[in-house]
PDB file of C-alpha atoms in Angstrom:
ATOM      1  CA  UNK A   1      92.043 150.160 -54.478  1.00  0.00           C
ATOM      2  CA  UNK A   2      93.694 153.457 -55.309  1.00  0.00           C
ATOM      3  CA  UNK A   3      90.868 154.368 -57.600  1.00  0.00           C
ATOM      4  CA  UNK A   4      89.125 157.639 -56.973  1.00  0.00           C
ATOM      5  CA  UNK A   5      85.406 158.068 -56.833  1.00  0.00           C
ATOM      6  CA  UNK A   6      83.132 160.369 -58.715  1.00  0.00           C
ATOM      7  CA  UNK A   7      79.641 161.495 -58.067  1.00  0.00           C
ATOM      8  CA  UNK A   8      77.084 161.454 -59.252  1.00  0.00           C
ATOM      9  CA  UNK A   9      77.424 158.172 -61.124  1.00  0.00           C
ATOM     10  CA  UNK A  10      74.909 159.460 -63.645  1.00  0.00           C
ATOM     11  CA  UNK A  11      73.502 162.890 -64.411  1.00  0.00           C
ATOM     12  CA  UNK A  12      70.710 163.878 -66.780  1.00  0.00           C
ATOM     13  CA  UNK A  13      70.119 167.528 -67.643  1.00  0.00           C
ATOM     14  CA  UNK A  14      68.520 169.677 -70.317  1.00  0.00           C
ATOM     15  CA  UNK A  15      70.480 171.502 -72.969  1.00  0.00           C
ATOM     16  CA  UNK A  16      71.576 174.900 -71.730  1.00  0.00           C
ATOM     17  CA  UNK A  17      71.804 173.828 -68.082  1.00  0.00           C
ATOM     18  CA  UNK A  18      75.048 173.508 -66.173  1.00  0.00           C
ATOM     19  CA  UNK A  19      76.492 170.143 -65.170  1.00  0.00           C
ATOM     20  CA  UNK A  20      78.664 169.622 -62.115  1.00  0.00           C
ATOM     21  CA  UNK A  21      80.650 166.477 -61.420  1.00  0.00           C
ATOM     22  CA  UNK A  22      82.720 165.772 -58.351  1.00  0.00           C
ATOM     23  CA  UNK A  23      85.790 163.662 -57.855  1.00  0.00           C
ATOM     24  CA  UNK A  24      87.508 162.460 -54.710  1.00  0.00           C
ATOM     25  CA  UNK A  25      90.923 160.849 -54.632  1.00  0.00           C
ATOM     26  CA  UNK A  26      93.132 159.179 -52.068  1.00  0.00           C
ATOM     27  CA  UNK A  27      96.786 160.123 -52.489  1.00  0.00           C
ATOM     28  CA  UNK A  28      98.851 163.280 -52.736  1.00  0.00           C
ATOM     29  CA  UNK A  29      99.036 164.382 -56.329  1.00  0.00           C
ATOM     30  CA  UNK A  30     101.113 166.293 -58.849  1.00  0.00           C
ATOM     31  CA  UNK A  31      98.048 167.164 -60.864  1.00  0.00           C
ATOM     32  CA  UNK A  32      94.503 166.143 -61.582  1.00  0.00           C
ATOM     33  CA  UNK A  33      93.093 165.772 -65.061  1.00  0.00           C
ATOM     34  CA  UNK A  34      89.634 165.377 -66.530  1.00  0.00           C
ATOM     35  CA  UNK A  35      88.931 163.186 -69.529  1.00  0.00           C
ATOM     36  CA  UNK A  36      85.829 162.600 -71.619  1.00  0.00           C
ATOM     37  CA  UNK A  37      84.859 159.297 -73.180  1.00  0.00           C
ATOM     38  CA  UNK A  38      82.151 158.940 -75.759  1.00  0.00           C
ATOM     39  CA  UNK A  39      80.465 155.565 -75.653  1.00  0.00           C
ATOM     40  CA  UNK A  40      83.076 152.817 -75.950  1.00  0.00           C
ATOM     41  CA  UNK A  41      85.651 155.104 -77.533  1.00  0.00           C
ATOM     42  CA  UNK A  42      89.017 156.471 -76.502  1.00  0.00           C
ATOM     43  CA  UNK A  43      89.449 159.098 -73.837  1.00  0.00           C
ATOM     44  CA  UNK A  44      89.927 162.725 -74.735  1.00  0.00           C
ATOM     45  CA  UNK A  45      91.866 165.030 -72.460  1.00  0.00           C
ATOM     46  CA  UNK A  46      89.853 168.048 -71.328  1.00  0.00           C
ATOM     47  CA  UNK A  47      91.805 169.968 -68.736  1.00  0.00           C
ATOM     48  CA  UNK A  48      94.641 169.630 -66.234  1.00  0.00           C
ATOM     49  CA  UNK A  49      94.944 171.391 -62.900  1.00  0.00           C
ATOM     50  CA  UNK A  50      98.156 171.314 -60.921  1.00  0.00           C
ATOM     51  CA  UNK A  51      98.286 170.666 -57.194  1.00  0.00           C
ATOM     52  CA  UNK A  52      99.200 174.298 -56.484  1.00  0.00           C
ATOM     53  CA  UNK A  53      96.233 175.640 -58.452  1.00  0.00           C
ATOM     54  CA  UNK A  54      92.736 176.065 -57.081  1.00  0.00           C
ATOM     55  CA  UNK A  55      90.718 176.858 -60.167  1.00  0.00           C
ATOM     56  CA  UNK A  56      91.152 176.648 -63.905  1.00  0.00           C
ATOM     57  CA  UNK A  57      88.995 177.527 -66.897  1.00  0.00           C
ATOM     58  CA  UNK A  58      88.942 176.302 -70.450  1.00  0.00           C
ATOM     59  CA  UNK A  59      86.071 177.436 -72.644  1.00  0.00           C
ATOM     60  CA  UNK A  60      82.872 176.181 -71.034  1.00  0.00           C
ATOM     61  CA  UNK A  61      84.804 174.093 -68.506  1.00  0.00           C
ATOM     62  CA  UNK A  62      85.680 175.155 -64.998  1.00  0.00           C
ATOM     63  CA  UNK A  63      87.681 172.921 -62.693  1.00  0.00           C
ATOM     64  CA  UNK A  64      88.339 173.423 -59.015  1.00  0.00           C
ATOM     65  CA  UNK A  65      90.761 171.567 -56.805  1.00  0.00           C
ATOM     66  CA  UNK A  66      90.826 171.304 -53.020  1.00  0.00           C
ATOM     67  CA  UNK A  67      93.916 169.354 -52.017  1.00  0.00           C
ATOM     68  CA  UNK A  68      93.047 169.547 -48.319  1.00  0.00           C
ATOM     69  CA  UNK A  69      89.846 167.626 -49.030  1.00  0.00           C
ATOM     70  CA  UNK A  70      91.387 165.600 -51.865  1.00  0.00           C
ATOM     71  CA  UNK A  71      88.545 166.578 -54.132  1.00  0.00           C
ATOM     72  CA  UNK A  72      87.889 168.269 -57.451  1.00  0.00           C
ATOM     73  CA  UNK A  73      84.865 169.379 -59.386  1.00  0.00           C
ATOM     74  CA  UNK A  74      84.206 169.847 -63.081  1.00  0.00           C
ATOM     75  CA  UNK A  75      81.577 172.331 -64.179  1.00  0.00           C
ATOM     76  CA  UNK A  76      80.321 172.350 -67.739  1.00  0.00           C
ATOM     77  CA  UNK A  77      78.324 175.480 -68.448  1.00  0.00           C
ATOM     78  CA  UNK A  78      75.578 175.906 -71.053  1.00  0.00           C
ATOM     79  CA  UNK A  79      75.609 172.205 -71.857  1.00  0.00           C
ATOM     80  CA  UNK A  80      74.927 170.843 -75.331  1.00  0.00           C
ATOM     81  CA  UNK A  81      73.673 167.481 -76.539  1.00  0.00           C
ATOM     82  CA  UNK A  82      77.196 166.845 -77.852  1.00  0.00           C
ATOM     83  CA  UNK A  83      78.478 166.943 -74.251  1.00  0.00           C
ATOM     84  CA  UNK A  84      76.736 163.615 -73.632  1.00  0.00           C
ATOM     85  CA  UNK A  85      79.559 161.292 -72.570  1.00  0.00           C
ATOM     86  CA  UNK A  86      81.281 159.760 -69.566  1.00  0.00           C
ATOM     87  CA  UNK A  87      83.627 162.034 -67.659  1.00  0.00           C
ATOM     88  CA  UNK A  88      86.572 160.745 -65.657  1.00  0.00           C
ATOM     89  CA  UNK A  89      88.942 162.423 -63.293  1.00  0.00           C
ATOM     90  CA  UNK A  90      92.477 161.061 -63.216  1.00  0.00           C
ATOM     91  CA  UNK A  91      95.236 161.757 -60.761  1.00  0.00           C
ATOM     92  CA  UNK A  92      98.952 161.764 -61.308  1.00  0.00           C
ATOM     93  CA  UNK A  93     100.399 160.694 -57.970  1.00  0.00           C
ATOM     94  CA  UNK A  94     103.134 162.680 -56.314  1.00  0.00           C
ATOM     95  CA  UNK A  95     106.605 161.232 -56.470  1.00  0.00           C
ATOM     96  CA  UNK A  96     108.172 158.621 -58.714  1.00  0.00           C
ATOM     97  CA  UNK A  97     109.342 158.826 -62.266  1.00  0.00           C
ATOM     98  CA  UNK A  98     106.082 157.793 -63.825  1.00  0.00           C
ATOM     99  CA  UNK A  99     103.023 159.733 -64.913  1.00  0.00           C
ATOM    100  CA  UNK A 100     100.642 156.813 -64.611  1.00  0.00           C
ATOM    101  CA  UNK A 101      97.079 157.925 -64.117  1.00  0.00           C
ATOM    102  CA  UNK A 102      94.669 156.651 -61.499  1.00  0.00           C
ATOM    103  CA  UNK A 103      91.153 157.085 -62.820  1.00  0.00           C
ATOM    104  CA  UNK A 104      87.945 157.699 -60.969  1.00  0.00           C
ATOM    105  CA  UNK A 105      84.820 155.672 -61.499  1.00  0.00           C
ATOM    106  CA  UNK A 106      83.336 158.188 -63.916  1.00  0.00           C
ATOM    107  CA  UNK A 107      80.139 160.188 -64.283  1.00  0.00           C
ATOM    108  CA  UNK A 108      77.781 159.427 -67.146  1.00  0.00           C
ATOM    109  CA  UNK A 109      76.316 162.714 -68.371  1.00  0.00           C
ATOM    110  CA  UNK A 110      73.232 162.764 -70.586  1.00  0.00           C
ATOM    111  CA  UNK A 111      72.222 166.112 -72.055  1.00  0.00           C
ATOM    112  CA  UNK A 112      68.681 166.071 -73.383  1.00  0.00           C
ATOM    113  CA  UNK A 113      68.002 168.305 -76.425  1.00  0.00           C
TER     114      UNK A 113
ATOM    115  CA  UNK B   1      92.123 161.926 -83.833  1.00  0.00           C
ATOM    116  CA  UNK B   2      94.721 161.638 -81.043  1.00  0.00           C
ATOM    117  CA  UNK B   3      97.493 160.340 -83.294  1.00  0.00           C
ATOM    118  CA  UNK B   4      97.679 157.087 -81.333  1.00  0.00           C
ATOM    119  CA  UNK B   5      96.700 154.003 -83.277  1.00  0.00           C
ATOM    120  CA  UNK B   6      95.718 150.610 -81.960  1.00  0.00           C
ATOM    121  CA  UNK B   7      95.114 147.355 -83.764  1.00  0.00           C
ATOM    122  CA  UNK B   8      92.982 145.381 -83.969  1.00  0.00           C
ATOM    123  CA  UNK B   9      89.794 147.265 -83.075  1.00  0.00           C
ATOM    124  CA  UNK B  10      87.978 144.105 -82.095  1.00  0.00           C
ATOM    125  CA  UNK B  11      89.258 140.715 -81.084  1.00  0.00           C
ATOM    126  CA  UNK B  12      87.176 137.651 -80.300  1.00  0.00           C
ATOM    127  CA  UNK B  13      88.933 134.593 -78.986  1.00  0.00           C
ATOM    128  CA  UNK B  14      88.457 131.588 -76.753  1.00  0.00           C
ATOM    129  CA  UNK B  15      89.537 130.898 -73.209  1.00  0.00           C
ATOM    130  CA  UNK B  16      93.085 129.643 -72.909  1.00  0.00           C
ATOM    131  CA  UNK B  17      94.257 131.429 -76.032  1.00  0.00           C
ATOM    132  CA  UNK B  18      96.928 134.090 -76.433  1.00  0.00           C
ATOM    133  CA  UNK B  19      96.536 137.425 -78.212  1.00  0.00           C
ATOM    134  CA  UNK B  20      98.719 140.414 -79.022  1.00  0.00           C
ATOM    135  CA  UNK B  21      97.480 143.982 -79.046  1.00  0.00           C
ATOM    136  CA  UNK B  22      99.470 146.587 -80.878  1.00  0.00           C
ATOM    137  CA  UNK B  23      99.893 150.314 -80.269  1.00  0.00           C
ATOM    138  CA  UNK B  24     101.667 153.022 -82.217  1.00  0.00           C
ATOM    139  CA  UNK B  25     102.208 156.190 -80.186  1.00  0.00           C
ATOM    140  CA  UNK B  26     102.047 159.742 -81.466  1.00  0.00           C
ATOM    141  CA  UNK B  27     105.083 160.726 -83.464  1.00  0.00           C
ATOM    142  CA  UNK B  28     107.889 161.631 -81.090  1.00  0.00           C
ATOM    143  CA  UNK B  29     106.219 160.402 -77.890  1.00  0.00           C
ATOM    144  CA  UNK B  30     108.555 158.191 -75.883  1.00  0.00           C
ATOM    145  CA  UNK B  31     106.114 157.039 -73.214  1.00  0.00           C
ATOM    146  CA  UNK B  32     103.457 154.407 -73.814  1.00  0.00           C
ATOM    147  CA  UNK B  33     100.869 153.405 -71.236  1.00  0.00           C
ATOM    148  CA  UNK B  34      98.434 150.492 -71.275  1.00  0.00           C
ATOM    149  CA  UNK B  35      95.084 150.619 -69.501  1.00  0.00           C
ATOM    150  CA  UNK B  36      92.275 148.121 -69.133  1.00  0.00           C
ATOM    151  CA  UNK B  37      88.651 149.207 -68.916  1.00  0.00           C
ATOM    152  CA  UNK B  38      86.059 146.736 -67.689  1.00  0.00           C
ATOM    153  CA  UNK B  39      82.620 147.108 -66.199  1.00  0.00           C
ATOM    154  CA  UNK B  40      83.602 145.780 -62.790  1.00  0.00           C
ATOM    155  CA  UNK B  41      87.121 147.251 -62.440  1.00  0.00           C
ATOM    156  CA  UNK B  42      86.732 150.517 -64.318  1.00  0.00           C
ATOM    157  CA  UNK B  43      89.835 152.050 -65.896  1.00  0.00           C
ATOM    158  CA  UNK B  44      92.984 150.436 -64.530  1.00  0.00           C
ATOM    159  CA  UNK B  45      96.589 151.271 -65.290  1.00  0.00           C
ATOM    160  CA  UNK B  46      98.505 148.197 -66.410  1.00  0.00           C
ATOM    161  CA  UNK B  47     102.027 149.172 -67.416  1.00  0.00           C
ATOM    162  CA  UNK B  48     104.172 152.009 -68.763  1.00  0.00           C
ATOM    163  CA  UNK B  49     107.178 151.958 -71.062  1.00  0.00           C
ATOM    164  CA  UNK B  50     109.533 154.812 -71.710  1.00  0.00           C
ATOM    165  CA  UNK B  51     111.872 154.664 -74.675  1.00  0.00           C
ATOM    166  CA  UNK B  52     111.928 150.890 -74.668  1.00  0.00           C
ATOM    167  CA  UNK B  53     112.232 150.329 -70.937  1.00  0.00           C
ATOM    168  CA  UNK B  54     109.580 149.421 -68.421  1.00  0.00           C
ATOM    169  CA  UNK B  55     108.899 152.456 -66.228  1.00  0.00           C
ATOM    170  CA  UNK B  56     105.976 151.452 -64.011  1.00  0.00           C
ATOM    171  CA  UNK B  57     103.709 148.536 -63.358  1.00  0.00           C
ATOM    172  CA  UNK B  58     100.157 148.630 -62.156  1.00  0.00           C
ATOM    173  CA  UNK B  59      97.499 145.980 -61.817  1.00  0.00           C
ATOM    174  CA  UNK B  60      98.912 143.786 -64.542  1.00  0.00           C
ATOM    175  CA  UNK B  61      98.434 140.048 -64.244  1.00  0.00           C
ATOM    176  CA  UNK B  62     101.396 137.706 -64.601  1.00  0.00           C
ATOM    177  CA  UNK B  63      99.680 136.228 -67.663  1.00  0.00           C
ATOM    178  CA  UNK B  64     100.045 139.635 -69.333  1.00  0.00           C
ATOM    179  CA  UNK B  65     103.266 141.107 -70.637  1.00  0.00           C
ATOM    180  CA  UNK B  66     104.241 144.050 -72.746  1.00  0.00           C
ATOM    181  CA  UNK B  67     107.191 145.483 -74.582  1.00  0.00           C
ATOM    182  CA  UNK B  68     108.184 148.595 -76.467  1.00  0.00           C
ATOM    183  CA  UNK B  69     110.248 148.244 -79.595  1.00  0.00           C
ATOM    184  CA  UNK B  70     113.039 150.494 -80.952  1.00  0.00           C
ATOM    185  CA  UNK B  71     110.547 152.223 -83.269  1.00  0.00           C
ATOM    186  CA  UNK B  72     108.548 152.992 -80.080  1.00  0.00           C
ATOM    187  CA  UNK B  73     105.498 150.947 -80.938  1.00  0.00           C
ATOM    188  CA  UNK B  74     104.301 148.713 -78.143  1.00  0.00           C
ATOM    189  CA  UNK B  75     102.625 145.350 -77.859  1.00  0.00           C
ATOM    190  CA  UNK B  76     100.559 143.943 -75.033  1.00  0.00           C
ATOM    191  CA  UNK B  77     100.499 140.162 -74.876  1.00  0.00           C
ATOM    192  CA  UNK B  78      97.673 138.438 -73.061  1.00  0.00           C
ATOM    193  CA  UNK B  79      97.940 134.691 -72.520  1.00  0.00           C
ATOM    194  CA  UNK B  80      95.890 131.888 -70.971  1.00  0.00           C
ATOM    195  CA  UNK B  81      92.888 134.098 -71.487  1.00  0.00           C
ATOM    196  CA  UNK B  82      89.951 133.900 -69.135  1.00  0.00           C
ATOM    197  CA  UNK B  83      86.398 135.169 -69.481  1.00  0.00           C
ATOM    198  CA  UNK B  84      87.207 137.943 -67.053  1.00  0.00           C
ATOM    199  CA  UNK B  85      89.862 139.336 -69.374  1.00  0.00           C
ATOM    200  CA  UNK B  86      87.145 140.588 -71.692  1.00  0.00           C
ATOM    201  CA  UNK B  87      87.545 144.348 -71.680  1.00  0.00           C
ATOM    202  CA  UNK B  88      88.568 147.426 -73.612  1.00  0.00           C
ATOM    203  CA  UNK B  89      92.327 147.823 -73.717  1.00  0.00           C
ATOM    204  CA  UNK B  90      93.640 151.317 -74.271  1.00  0.00           C
ATOM    205  CA  UNK B  91      97.061 152.521 -75.146  1.00  0.00           C
ATOM    206  CA  UNK B  92      98.093 156.092 -74.441  1.00  0.00           C
ATOM    207  CA  UNK B  93     101.225 158.032 -75.186  1.00  0.00           C
ATOM    208  CA  UNK B  94     102.812 161.174 -73.878  1.00  0.00           C
ATOM    209  CA  UNK B  95     105.768 163.282 -74.858  1.00  0.00           C
ATOM    210  CA  UNK B  96     106.989 164.390 -71.473  1.00  0.00           C
ATOM    211  CA  UNK B  97     104.052 166.543 -70.526  1.00  0.00           C
ATOM    212  CA  UNK B  98     101.368 165.336 -68.167  1.00  0.00           C
ATOM    213  CA  UNK B  99      98.631 164.986 -70.758  1.00  0.00           C
ATOM    214  CA  UNK B 100      98.163 161.519 -72.181  1.00  0.00           C
ATOM    215  CA  UNK B 101      96.754 160.887 -75.641  1.00  0.00           C
ATOM    216  CA  UNK B 102      94.597 157.815 -75.890  1.00  0.00           C
ATOM    217  CA  UNK B 103      94.094 155.489 -78.793  1.00  0.00           C
ATOM    218  CA  UNK B 104      90.649 154.223 -79.826  1.00  0.00           C
ATOM    219  CA  UNK B 105      91.120 150.973 -77.928  1.00  0.00           C
ATOM    220  CA  UNK B 106      90.930 147.267 -78.671  1.00  0.00           C
ATOM    221  CA  UNK B 107      87.773 145.508 -77.548  1.00  0.00           C
ATOM    222  CA  UNK B 108      88.668 141.988 -76.460  1.00  0.00           C
ATOM    223  CA  UNK B 109      85.948 139.400 -76.078  1.00  0.00           C
ATOM    224  CA  UNK B 110      86.882 136.038 -74.581  1.00  0.00           C
ATOM    225  CA  UNK B 111      84.313 133.318 -75.172  1.00  0.00           C
TER     226      UNK B 111
END
């Protein structure tokens, strides 16, 4: 399977703490994206990092990318109960005329109030 | 609200039946993607259309087919349904950038 893997599979933290999720992928990529999914709902795009970037910030989100290790991490700082959701990394493979996304297995984040 | 709509929200049917899922992309987006999300397979890319033409195929079964119409809406047809086809089916659209906008999904239950 081309699917990437994320760890941990599940993470439970207290409000105000930071949450870190990791993603590993298998192929060379154009970019890597992170999406959030609230229970059983559609995915919401959070942030995109290109293959030539190493770190990117958006609000309380910080993403890093290490293409030599084919890995990425998503840090959510000062977490809130509303951050409770599943988080997926998705890679856009290098080459080809398509932007199909290969998703990781996801991390289920629970933020306790 | 992503601007992508999917109908129906829920679909319950029996094995062996055929169903059609519908997706309307965001206004102006030419690309439509279909994904399947199940407990055992996770989120899997099925197929992409761009301006009416098939652009890429993923793990789509031969019993499944899709098309994109001139008004850019897309339909995913699932036939000879099996229990294992029960899943959430998502449509996403994009306008040329890398970000994809996902619809709310259709939950298919095959009994």
